[in-house]
Tab-separated table of C-alpha atoms and ligand atoms in Angstrom:
chain	number	residue	atom	x	y	z
A	27	UNK	CA	131.338	-42.800	126.440
A	28	UNK	CA	133.170	-44.270	124.012
A	29	UNK	CA	136.260	-42.326	122.535
A	30	UNK	CA	136.678	-42.040	118.597
A	31	UNK	CA	139.800	-43.758	117.362
A	32	UNK	CA	142.932	-41.269	117.441
A	33	UNK	CA	143.698	-40.039	113.762
A	34	UNK	CA	144.633	-42.839	111.175
A	35	UNK	CA	147.537	-40.988	109.855
A	36	UNK	CA	149.697	-40.760	112.812
A	37	UNK	CA	147.483	-42.034	115.620
A	38	UNK	CA	149.582	-45.460	116.104
A	39	UNK	CA	150.557	-45.025	119.691
A	40	UNK	CA	147.644	-42.437	120.673
A	41	UNK	CA	144.932	-44.132	122.989
A	42	UNK	CA	142.330	-41.134	122.427
A	43	UNK	CA	141.074	-38.682	119.691
A	44	UNK	CA	141.985	-35.270	120.314
A	45	UNK	CA	140.020	-32.952	121.903
A	46	UNK	CA	137.342	-31.023	119.786
A	47	UNK	CA	139.183	-27.519	120.704
A	48	UNK	CA	142.440	-29.275	119.845
A	49	UNK	CA	140.867	-30.612	116.390
A	50	UNK	CA	139.426	-27.107	116.045
A	51	UNK	CA	142.955	-25.192	116.406
A	52	UNK	CA	144.559	-27.626	114.409
A	53	UNK	CA	142.819	-28.219	111.450
A	54	UNK	CA	143.674	-26.359	108.473
A	55	UNK	CA	141.792	-28.177	106.057
A	56	UNK	CA	139.034	-24.978	105.834
A	57	UNK	CA	141.794	-23.156	104.153
A	58	UNK	CA	144.802	-25.086	102.700
A	59	UNK	CA	142.089	-27.408	100.748
A	60	UNK	CA	143.009	-24.427	98.291
A	61	UNK	CA	146.521	-25.967	97.738
A	62	UNK	CA	144.813	-29.245	96.509
A	63	UNK	CA	145.716	-29.181	92.946
A	64	UNK	CA	149.531	-28.603	93.792
A	65	UNK	CA	149.396	-31.043	96.403
A	66	UNK	CA	148.476	-33.582	93.692
A	67	UNK	CA	151.002	-32.246	91.445
A	68	UNK	CA	153.722	-32.486	94.241
A	69	UNK	CA	152.632	-36.237	95.311
A	70	UNK	CA	152.518	-37.326	91.330
A	71	UNK	CA	156.537	-36.091	91.136
A	72	UNK	CA	157.473	-37.633	94.274
A	73	UNK	CA	155.927	-41.109	93.407
A	74	UNK	CA	157.361	-41.353	90.037
A	75	UNK	CA	160.749	-40.327	91.166
A	76	UNK	CA	160.268	-43.152	94.081
A	77	UNK	CA	159.804	-45.499	91.517
A	78	UNK	CA	162.665	-44.374	89.035
A	79	UNK	CA	164.991	-44.385	92.241
A	80	UNK	CA	163.520	-48.164	92.813
A	81	UNK	CA	162.191	-47.197	96.075
A	82	UNK	CA	158.836	-48.551	95.322
A	83	UNK	CA	157.545	-50.822	92.467
A	84	UNK	CA	156.525	-49.078	89.022
A	85	UNK	CA	153.435	-50.753	89.620
A	86	UNK	CA	152.725	-48.833	92.993
A	87	UNK	CA	153.785	-45.672	91.593
A	88	UNK	CA	151.257	-46.453	88.378
A	89	UNK	CA	148.314	-46.875	91.146
A	90	UNK	CA	149.191	-43.913	92.660
A	91	UNK	CA	149.324	-41.429	89.902
A	92	UNK	CA	145.742	-42.719	88.813
A	93	UNK	CA	144.757	-42.560	91.936
A	94	UNK	CA	145.607	-39.248	92.655
A	95	UNK	CA	144.101	-38.180	89.027
A	96	UNK	CA	141.045	-39.599	90.019
A	97	UNK	CA	141.109	-37.555	93.424
A	98	UNK	CA	141.931	-34.461	91.271
A	99	UNK	CA	138.801	-35.066	89.203
A	100	UNK	CA	136.825	-35.376	92.534
A	101	UNK	CA	137.872	-32.229	94.047
A	102	UNK	CA	137.238	-30.196	90.123
A	103	UNK	CA	134.019	-31.949	89.903
A	104	UNK	CA	133.067	-30.454	93.515
A	105	UNK	CA	132.287	-33.979	94.957
A	106	UNK	CA	135.359	-34.840	97.087
A	107	UNK	CA	134.702	-34.796	100.815
A	108	UNK	CA	136.936	-32.944	102.844
A	109	UNK	CA	137.182	-33.678	106.563
A	110	UNK	CA	138.502	-31.975	109.414
A	111	UNK	CA	139.177	-34.808	111.756
A	112	UNK	CA	142.361	-35.627	108.894
A	113	UNK	CA	143.251	-32.097	109.477
A	114	UNK	CA	144.696	-30.761	106.446
A	115	UNK	CA	144.836	-31.459	102.754
A	116	UNK	CA	147.733	-33.397	102.663
A	117	UNK	CA	146.227	-36.307	105.047
A	118	UNK	CA	142.897	-35.873	103.311
A	119	UNK	CA	144.494	-36.493	99.665
A	120	UNK	CA	146.302	-39.247	101.132
A	121	UNK	CA	143.464	-40.978	103.096
A	122	UNK	CA	141.252	-40.882	100.195
A	123	UNK	CA	143.895	-42.265	98.260
A	124	UNK	CA	144.096	-45.402	100.469
A	125	UNK	CA	140.336	-45.706	99.924
A	126	UNK	CA	140.882	-46.071	96.312
A	127	UNK	CA	143.686	-48.283	96.036
A	128	UNK	CA	144.620	-49.715	98.943
A	129	UNK	CA	148.205	-50.664	100.487
A	130	UNK	CA	149.846	-48.782	97.961
A	131	UNK	CA	148.861	-45.327	98.672
A	132	UNK	CA	150.657	-46.257	101.998
A	133	UNK	CA	154.289	-45.857	100.122
A	134	UNK	CA	153.613	-42.440	98.905
A	135	UNK	CA	154.914	-40.882	102.156
A	136	UNK	CA	158.371	-42.560	102.023
A	137	UNK	CA	160.896	-40.124	102.435
A	138	UNK	CA	158.639	-37.380	102.643
A	139	UNK	CA	157.039	-35.356	105.405
A	140	UNK	CA	154.358	-33.312	105.629
A	141	UNK	CA	156.956	-30.620	106.204
A	142	UNK	CA	158.481	-30.658	102.700
A	143	UNK	CA	155.226	-31.427	101.416
A	144	UNK	CA	153.498	-28.509	102.732
A	145	UNK	CA	156.537	-25.927	101.967
A	146	UNK	CA	156.479	-27.403	97.811
A	147	UNK	CA	152.725	-26.794	97.708
A	148	UNK	CA	152.635	-23.367	99.197
A	149	UNK	CA	155.871	-22.641	96.647
A	150	UNK	CA	153.898	-23.669	94.040
A	151	UNK	CA	150.904	-22.219	94.841
A	152	UNK	CA	152.662	-18.815	95.285
A	153	UNK	CA	154.487	-19.260	92.173
A	154	UNK	CA	151.132	-19.831	90.088
A	155	UNK	CA	149.931	-16.432	92.047
A	156	UNK	CA	152.860	-14.533	90.633
A	157	UNK	CA	152.197	-15.860	87.042
A	158	UNK	CA	148.848	-15.096	87.153
A	159	UNK	CA	149.423	-11.523	88.893
A	160	UNK	CA	152.074	-10.443	86.172
A	161	UNK	CA	149.500	-11.093	83.639
A	162	UNK	CA	147.144	-9.368	85.176
A	163	UNK	CA	149.521	-6.073	85.811
A	164	UNK	CA	150.464	-6.312	82.433
A	165	UNK	CA	146.685	-5.916	81.282
A	166	UNK	CA	146.413	-3.290	83.509
A	167	UNK	CA	149.723	-1.428	81.907
A	168	UNK	CA	147.957	-1.666	78.670
A	169	UNK	CA	145.019	-0.164	79.441
A	170	UNK	CA	147.215	2.842	81.003
A	171	UNK	CA	149.413	3.389	78.084
A	172	UNK	CA	146.238	3.237	75.584
A	173	UNK	CA	144.359	5.515	77.396
A	174	UNK	CA	147.721	7.810	77.667
A	175	UNK	CA	148.443	7.746	73.814
A	176	UNK	CA	144.682	9.057	73.404
A	177	UNK	CA	145.192	11.795	75.905
A	178	UNK	CA	148.884	13.069	75.599
A	179	UNK	CA	147.789	16.581	74.544
A	180	UNK	CA	144.664	16.382	77.461
A	181	UNK	CA	145.944	19.433	79.515
A	182	UNK	CA	145.201	19.122	83.452
A	183	UNK	CA	146.573	20.591	86.891
A	184	UNK	CA	149.479	19.234	87.996
A	185	UNK	CA	149.316	19.130	92.020
A	186	UNK	CA	151.811	19.130	94.962
A	187	UNK	CA	149.995	19.144	98.093
A	188	UNK	CA	146.964	18.616	96.266
A	189	UNK	CA	147.306	22.129	95.377
A	190	UNK	CA	147.304	23.493	91.804
A	191	UNK	CA	150.933	23.426	90.856
A	192	UNK	CA	151.728	23.291	87.143
A	193	UNK	CA	149.932	22.090	83.817
A	194	UNK	CA	150.579	18.757	83.151
A	195	UNK	CA	149.006	16.437	80.294
A	196	UNK	CA	146.413	13.429	81.293
A	197	UNK	CA	148.348	10.966	79.391
A	198	UNK	CA	151.700	12.216	81.060
A	199	UNK	CA	149.594	11.590	84.586
A	200	UNK	CA	148.555	7.948	83.588
A	201	UNK	CA	152.317	6.826	82.137
A	202	UNK	CA	153.424	7.542	85.672
A	203	UNK	CA	151.289	4.488	86.838
A	204	UNK	CA	152.637	2.457	84.015
A	205	UNK	CA	156.150	3.064	85.307
A	206	UNK	CA	155.214	2.136	88.977
A	207	UNK	CA	153.675	-1.172	87.315
A	208	UNK	CA	156.963	-1.811	85.714
A	209	UNK	CA	158.687	-2.111	89.013
A	210	UNK	CA	155.669	-3.734	90.747
A	211	UNK	CA	156.153	-6.441	88.137
A	212	UNK	CA	159.889	-6.449	88.338
A	213	UNK	CA	159.690	-6.897	91.927
A	214	UNK	CA	157.347	-10.307	91.544
A	215	UNK	CA	159.754	-11.627	89.106
A	216	UNK	CA	163.008	-11.313	91.397
A	217	UNK	CA	160.579	-12.743	93.903
A	218	UNK	CA	159.657	-15.726	91.715
A	219	UNK	CA	163.193	-16.005	90.798
A	220	UNK	CA	164.269	-16.690	94.324
A	221	UNK	CA	161.309	-18.835	95.106
A	222	UNK	CA	161.708	-21.511	92.197
A	223	UNK	CA	163.960	-23.503	94.162
A	224	UNK	CA	162.331	-27.126	95.200
A	225	UNK	CA	161.873	-28.093	99.189
A	226	UNK	CA	160.945	-31.412	98.107
A	227	UNK	CA	163.128	-34.463	99.595
A	228	UNK	CA	164.146	-32.125	102.586
A	229	UNK	CA	161.580	-34.474	104.602
A	230	UNK	CA	160.786	-33.579	107.994
A	231	UNK	CA	163.944	-31.502	108.656
A	232	UNK	CA	167.062	-33.813	108.127
A	233	UNK	CA	166.992	-35.327	104.610
A	234	UNK	CA	166.775	-38.906	103.953
A	235	UNK	CA	168.317	-42.079	104.019
A	236	UNK	CA	166.396	-43.490	101.107
A	237	UNK	CA	168.247	-42.796	97.432
A	238	UNK	CA	166.080	-39.752	96.339
A	239	UNK	CA	166.775	-37.878	93.655
A	240	UNK	CA	165.948	-34.465	94.520
A	241	UNK	CA	167.076	-33.011	90.952
A	242	UNK	CA	164.028	-34.958	89.240
A	243	UNK	CA	161.035	-33.780	91.440
A	244	UNK	CA	162.404	-30.336	91.235
A	245	UNK	CA	162.788	-30.600	87.482
A	246	UNK	CA	159.233	-32.169	86.937
A	247	UNK	CA	157.660	-29.406	89.407
A	248	UNK	CA	159.245	-26.710	87.115
A	249	UNK	CA	161.836	-25.644	89.754
A	250	UNK	CA	165.431	-24.526	88.760
A	251	UNK	CA	167.128	-26.798	91.285
A	252	UNK	CA	166.516	-28.335	94.799
A	253	UNK	CA	166.995	-26.435	97.728
A	254	UNK	CA	170.408	-26.608	99.107
A	255	UNK	CA	169.724	-27.333	103.073
A	256	UNK	CA	167.081	-29.434	104.606
A	257	UNK	CA	166.586	-27.321	107.853
A	258	UNK	CA	166.168	-24.041	105.307
A	259	UNK	CA	163.689	-26.207	103.057
A	260	UNK	CA	160.946	-26.895	105.440
A	261	UNK	CA	161.382	-23.808	107.852
A	262	UNK	CA	161.815	-21.195	104.835
A	263	UNK	CA	158.697	-18.625	104.090
A	264	UNK	CA	160.770	-16.095	102.568
A	265	UNK	CA	159.022	-16.410	99.278
A	266	UNK	CA	155.758	-15.614	100.743
A	267	UNK	CA	157.121	-12.870	102.640
A	268	UNK	CA	158.740	-11.395	99.716
A	269	UNK	CA	155.674	-11.870	97.145
A	270	UNK	CA	153.470	-10.295	99.817
A	271	UNK	CA	155.772	-7.549	100.244
A	272	UNK	CA	155.807	-7.068	96.753
A	273	UNK	CA	151.762	-7.042	96.555
A	274	UNK	CA	151.940	-4.650	99.379
A	275	UNK	CA	153.779	-2.083	97.333
A	276	UNK	CA	151.395	-2.922	94.286
A	277	UNK	CA	148.244	-2.335	96.154
A	278	UNK	CA	150.031	0.732	97.615
A	279	UNK	CA	150.122	2.196	93.856
A	280	UNK	CA	146.641	1.041	92.929
A	281	UNK	CA	145.247	2.616	96.183
A	282	UNK	CA	146.760	5.957	94.875
A	283	UNK	CA	145.171	5.894	91.612
A	284	UNK	CA	141.762	4.601	92.979
A	285	UNK	CA	141.857	7.881	95.020
A	286	UNK	CA	142.579	9.801	92.327
A	287	UNK	CA	139.895	8.318	90.489
A	288	UNK	CA	137.734	9.196	93.449
A	289	UNK	CA	138.578	12.643	93.729
A	290	UNK	CA	138.435	13.011	89.835
A	291	UNK	CA	134.765	12.033	89.940
A	292	UNK	CA	133.699	14.635	92.386
A	293	UNK	CA	131.131	17.003	90.711
A	294	UNK	CA	133.618	19.572	92.232
A	295	UNK	CA	136.475	18.451	90.250
A	296	UNK	CA	134.381	16.858	87.497
A	297	UNK	CA	137.601	15.484	85.643
A	298	UNK	CA	136.170	12.094	84.713
A	299	UNK	CA	133.401	10.386	84.230
A	300	UNK	CA	132.739	6.761	84.723
A	301	UNK	CA	130.058	4.704	83.372
A	302	UNK	CA	127.388	2.734	84.936
A	303	UNK	CA	129.218	-0.069	85.222
A	304	UNK	CA	131.781	0.647	87.486
A	305	UNK	CA	129.730	3.065	89.486
A	306	UNK	CA	127.093	2.401	92.294
A	307	UNK	CA	123.941	4.516	92.769
A	308	UNK	CA	122.223	5.321	96.411
A	309	UNK	CA	119.032	3.549	97.785
A	310	UNK	CA	118.222	7.529	99.161
A	311	UNK	CA	119.579	9.879	97.012
A	312	UNK	CA	118.831	9.534	93.293
A	313	UNK	CA	121.400	11.908	91.942
A	314	UNK	CA	124.310	10.130	93.401
A	315	UNK	CA	126.894	8.254	90.950
A	316	UNK	CA	129.336	6.482	93.753
A	317	UNK	CA	132.447	5.220	92.916
A	318	UNK	CA	132.397	2.225	95.044
A	319	UNK	CA	135.123	0.088	92.703
A	320	UNK	CA	137.604	2.591	93.141
A	321	UNK	CA	137.058	2.786	97.135
A	322	UNK	CA	137.405	-0.733	97.611
A	323	UNK	CA	140.286	-0.993	95.286
A	324	UNK	CA	141.796	2.012	97.450
A	325	UNK	CA	141.126	-0.172	100.854
A	326	UNK	CA	142.091	-3.536	99.497
A	327	UNK	CA	145.545	-2.643	100.466
A	328	UNK	CA	144.536	-2.852	104.226
A	329	UNK	CA	143.878	-6.571	103.998
A	330	UNK	CA	147.165	-6.955	101.830
A	331	UNK	CA	149.182	-5.056	103.708
A	332	UNK	CA	148.209	-6.729	106.961
A	333	UNK	CA	148.713	-10.173	105.720
A	334	UNK	CA	152.350	-9.362	104.891
A	335	UNK	CA	152.820	-7.927	108.251
A	336	UNK	CA	151.098	-10.923	109.880
A	337	UNK	CA	153.218	-13.434	108.075
A	338	UNK	CA	156.220	-11.633	109.053
A	339	UNK	CA	155.049	-11.618	112.868
A	340	UNK	CA	154.426	-15.316	112.552
A	341	UNK	CA	158.032	-15.854	111.455
A	342	UNK	CA	159.569	-13.215	113.470
A	343	UNK	CA	161.640	-15.703	116.198
A	344	UNK	CA	160.555	-19.025	115.157
A	345	UNK	CA	163.366	-21.459	115.894
A	346	UNK	CA	164.245	-23.934	112.994
A	347	UNK	CA	162.848	-25.887	111.453
A	348	UNK	CA	159.251	-26.552	111.227
A	349	UNK	CA	157.156	-24.962	114.135
A	350	UNK	CA	153.238	-25.517	113.736
A	351	UNK	CA	152.927	-21.542	113.690
A	352	UNK	CA	153.688	-21.830	110.383
A	353	UNK	CA	150.467	-23.293	109.603
A	354	UNK	CA	149.428	-20.020	109.620
A	355	UNK	CA	151.203	-18.278	106.631
A	356	UNK	CA	148.536	-19.700	104.084
A	357	UNK	CA	145.049	-18.273	105.281
A	358	UNK	CA	145.932	-14.546	105.096
A	359	UNK	CA	148.189	-14.993	102.241
A	360	UNK	CA	145.643	-16.481	99.986
A	361	UNK	CA	143.293	-13.758	100.650
A	362	UNK	CA	145.835	-11.343	99.780
A	363	UNK	CA	146.754	-12.795	96.762
A	364	UNK	CA	143.056	-12.958	95.660
A	365	UNK	CA	142.344	-9.571	96.737
A	366	UNK	CA	145.008	-8.355	94.410
A	367	UNK	CA	143.910	-10.128	91.524
A	368	UNK	CA	140.044	-8.752	92.249
A	369	UNK	CA	141.953	-4.951	92.349
A	370	UNK	CA	143.862	-5.627	89.263
A	371	UNK	CA	140.769	-6.812	87.574
A	372	UNK	CA	138.878	-3.718	88.766
A	373	UNK	CA	141.465	-1.270	87.705
A	374	UNK	CA	141.953	-2.338	84.175
A	375	UNK	CA	138.246	-2.295	83.932
A	376	UNK	CA	138.133	1.253	85.591
A	377	UNK	CA	140.831	2.768	83.450
A	378	UNK	CA	139.441	1.553	80.046
A	379	UNK	CA	136.096	2.880	81.228
A	380	UNK	CA	137.082	6.041	82.344
A	381	UNK	CA	136.353	9.169	79.989
A	382	UNK	CA	138.305	12.470	80.986
A	383	UNK	CA	136.623	15.846	80.835
A	384	UNK	CA	138.973	17.723	78.753
A	385	UNK	CA	136.998	21.028	79.211
A	386	UNK	CA	136.800	20.887	82.895
A	387	UNK	CA	140.560	19.676	83.288
A	388	UNK	CA	141.655	22.499	81.262
A	389	UNK	CA	139.679	25.229	83.217
A	390	UNK	CA	141.082	23.685	86.481
A	391	UNK	CA	144.668	23.782	85.019
A	392	UNK	CA	144.593	27.504	84.410
A	393	UNK	CA	142.979	28.251	87.777
A	394	UNK	CA	145.467	28.980	90.842
A	395	UNK	CA	148.497	30.895	88.976
A	396	UNK	CA	149.663	27.490	87.477
A	397	UNK	CA	151.956	28.577	84.884
A	398	UNK	CA	153.735	31.285	87.338
A	399	UNK	CA	156.922	28.740	86.821
A	400	UNK	CA	156.505	29.731	83.032
A	401	UNK	CA	156.510	33.495	83.932
A	402	UNK	CA	159.432	33.206	85.947
A	403	UNK	CA	161.500	31.058	83.442
A	404	UNK	CA	160.711	33.514	80.663
A	405	UNK	CA	161.994	36.699	83.080
A	406	UNK	CA	165.000	34.222	83.615
A	407	UNK	CA	165.682	33.015	79.533
A	408	UNK	CA	164.596	36.677	78.155
A	409	UNK	CA	165.712	39.278	80.888
A	410	UNK	CA	168.646	36.993	82.279
A	411	UNK	CA	166.908	37.726	85.734
A	412	UNK	CA	168.729	35.010	88.447
A	413	UNK	CA	166.017	32.600	88.977
A	414	UNK	CA	165.594	33.788	92.593
A	415	UNK	CA	165.003	37.256	91.348
A	416	UNK	CA	162.613	36.132	88.887
A	417	UNK	CA	160.529	33.888	91.639
A	418	UNK	CA	160.297	37.194	93.491
A	419	UNK	CA	158.959	39.345	90.649
A	420	UNK	CA	156.312	36.782	89.503
A	421	UNK	CA	155.043	36.637	93.001
A	422	UNK	CA	154.638	40.359	93.095
A	423	UNK	CA	152.419	39.710	89.638
A	424	UNK	CA	150.368	36.994	91.048
A	425	UNK	CA	149.541	39.036	93.921
A	426	UNK	CA	148.346	41.766	91.600
A	427	UNK	CA	146.238	39.129	89.497
A	428	UNK	CA	145.048	37.620	92.716
A	429	UNK	CA	143.713	41.155	93.940
A	430	UNK	CA	142.190	41.675	90.783
A	431	UNK	CA	140.646	38.085	91.232
A	432	UNK	CA	141.955	36.995	87.826
A	433	UNK	CA	143.791	34.693	85.846
A	434	UNK	CA	147.830	35.775	85.151
A	435	UNK	CA	146.838	35.479	81.389
A	436	UNK	CA	144.209	38.249	81.875
A	437	UNK	CA	146.678	40.740	83.258
A	438	UNK	CA	147.467	43.893	80.910
A	439	UNK	CA	150.627	44.166	79.870
A	440	UNK	CA	150.748	47.775	81.591
A	441	UNK	CA	150.045	45.558	84.776
A	442	UNK	CA	153.140	43.540	84.883
A	443	UNK	CA	155.041	46.219	83.209
A	444	UNK	CA	154.463	48.318	86.696
A	445	UNK	CA	156.236	45.535	88.376
A	446	UNK	CA	159.064	44.819	85.966
A	447	UNK	CA	159.065	47.376	83.239
A	448	UNK	CA	161.212	44.991	80.815
A	449	UNK	CA	158.480	42.545	80.331
A	450	UNK	CA	157.028	42.884	76.904
A	451	UNK	CA	153.973	41.556	75.280
A	452	UNK	CA	156.081	38.168	73.886
A	453	UNK	CA	155.192	37.096	77.775
A	454	UNK	CA	151.952	36.086	76.970
A	455	UNK	CA	153.096	33.457	74.606
A	456	UNK	CA	154.203	31.260	77.686
A	457	UNK	CA	151.081	31.953	80.332
A	458	UNK	CA	148.508	29.598	78.754
A	459	UNK	CA	148.665	26.152	80.343
A	460	UNK	CA	148.694	24.763	76.519
A	461	UNK	CA	152.197	26.638	75.813
A	462	UNK	CA	153.207	25.786	79.463
A	463	UNK	CA	152.862	21.845	78.601
A	464	UNK	CA	154.274	22.105	75.385
A	465	UNK	CA	157.489	23.672	76.798
A	466	UNK	CA	158.233	20.990	79.045
A	467	UNK	CA	160.187	19.091	76.564
A	468	UNK	CA	163.074	17.619	78.870
A	469	UNK	CA	163.533	14.031	79.099
A	470	UNK	CA	160.602	12.458	81.440
A	471	UNK	CA	158.886	16.033	81.047
A	472	UNK	CA	154.943	16.383	80.589
A	473	UNK	CA	154.881	17.670	76.880
A	474	UNK	CA	152.657	16.451	74.548
A	475	UNK	CA	155.062	15.209	72.204
A	476	UNK	CA	157.006	13.113	74.820
A	477	UNK	CA	154.033	11.860	75.696
A	478	UNK	CA	153.322	10.403	72.603
A	479	UNK	CA	156.618	9.108	71.899
A	480	UNK	CA	156.681	7.388	75.490
A	481	UNK	CA	153.266	5.988	75.174
A	482	UNK	CA	154.465	4.458	71.854
A	483	UNK	CA	157.537	3.037	72.998
A	484	UNK	CA	155.398	1.598	75.716
A	485	UNK	CA	153.180	-0.072	73.688
A	486	UNK	CA	156.217	-1.362	71.822
A	487	UNK	CA	157.765	-2.736	75.074
A	488	UNK	CA	154.551	-4.420	75.946
A	489	UNK	CA	154.571	-6.257	72.473
A	490	UNK	CA	157.640	-7.747	73.168
A	491	UNK	CA	157.300	-8.628	76.512
A	492	UNK	CA	159.386	-5.767	78.161
A	493	UNK	CA	157.052	-4.191	80.646
A	494	UNK	CA	158.893	-5.112	83.772
A	495	UNK	CA	162.398	-3.881	85.040
B	25	LIG	N1	149.042	-28.239	107.861
B	25	LIG	C1	150.162	-28.035	108.361
B	25	LIG	C2	150.876	-26.724	107.791
B	25	LIG	O1	150.394	-25.927	106.818
B	25	LIG	C3	151.251	-29.323	107.225
B	25	LIG	C4	152.459	-29.505	107.780
B	25	LIG	C5	152.312	-30.141	109.297
B	25	LIG	N2	153.337	-31.003	109.843
B	25	LIG	C6	153.455	-30.981	111.229
B	25	LIG	N3	154.736	-31.450	111.317
B	25	LIG	N4	152.533	-31.090	112.068
B	25	LIG	O2	151.730	-26.322	108.233
């Protein structure tokens, strides 16, 4: 049996080809081909710098850049043939370049290693992803704010322990998510700031003896500066961990909103309606309208959090500098980032699509004695009762209503006076859910006038690009 030749890119001292299983476990081309655009950007910047520093000739650099552009076009057109024998995207591209332009291709890898190459490509990829995520999150914020402004006065039950607590407005509830997303965007922006240094020129791990210009490549690739330590340059994956941590927190937020949509959509709640665009039917139960998109948005946090945890575990205890373990950084990160993209798009669509049922929300807001706190506050304000006593009196009044099976509002004045004789008919003004929410005017409270103000403030902030903290 004749042996296949060793890998042409590094096989100089190898007499035999890798075992089939070696190739299979070693190859990353199946997923890292997603880095091709970034790989080509990085290689072009490197080639141009090499020529300007006099390390390769200008004409070789021109050939290289032209060839790389052609390869990019082949990849975009889907005609590029990726080969597993060539392991990864870096060697696939370089090998194709050699087919195209011959000897000059071999000069591209001067003063560079796949270690700083992959670190650069992955950083560029994650940076591109962060930019896309930020735009998408802004879109979700906009959808939420627009709906919130429209429903600033729509009363719904507010819950704690998923038990009716106090009435709130739907607009206020939606704006809570706008705040969360502003922090999410801030976290991605922070990660981007620390990510934005160039590892290119760290070479294998120790730097290089060639007179390279790292400032130049950093600038060409939109990085703020070169990384200051070559060992750190090739071995750092903080940027990916940090981005995945931010993605996980964002996905947690979306899973909470998705869960609420699922609950709100049940016939038992009937708070919102999603159109046919975001629901599915059942193949056996004709009456069903299932919130599949919300359920999937609720579930995607699983794979996103797993990607974060997975990378943390891969990196834990790795000695400096590069180890092949680090090839395991990409596949799940790609999946997590594209999953988040999907979640954000589905959520933006669902938020714009969903219509609250104001009647059902208002009716539910009045159940469960949700204005009991308002009654207690009235006793404190009007009768100068200490809050603890007022809490006790209110508890007794709620018990009377409960025994009769009626709302607080429906109790007669006499019935309340049996518990506390000083109560007057003025108390009825605080027992309706509308008056309850109207009275919550403290900063950050749920009063419709606050919500309108906040929603308008948010619209202005978003217009000015100040939607993150
Ligand atoms: N495919 C590799 C990765 O993703 C590229 C770096 C390979 N470096 C090496 N020294 N074998 O990590």
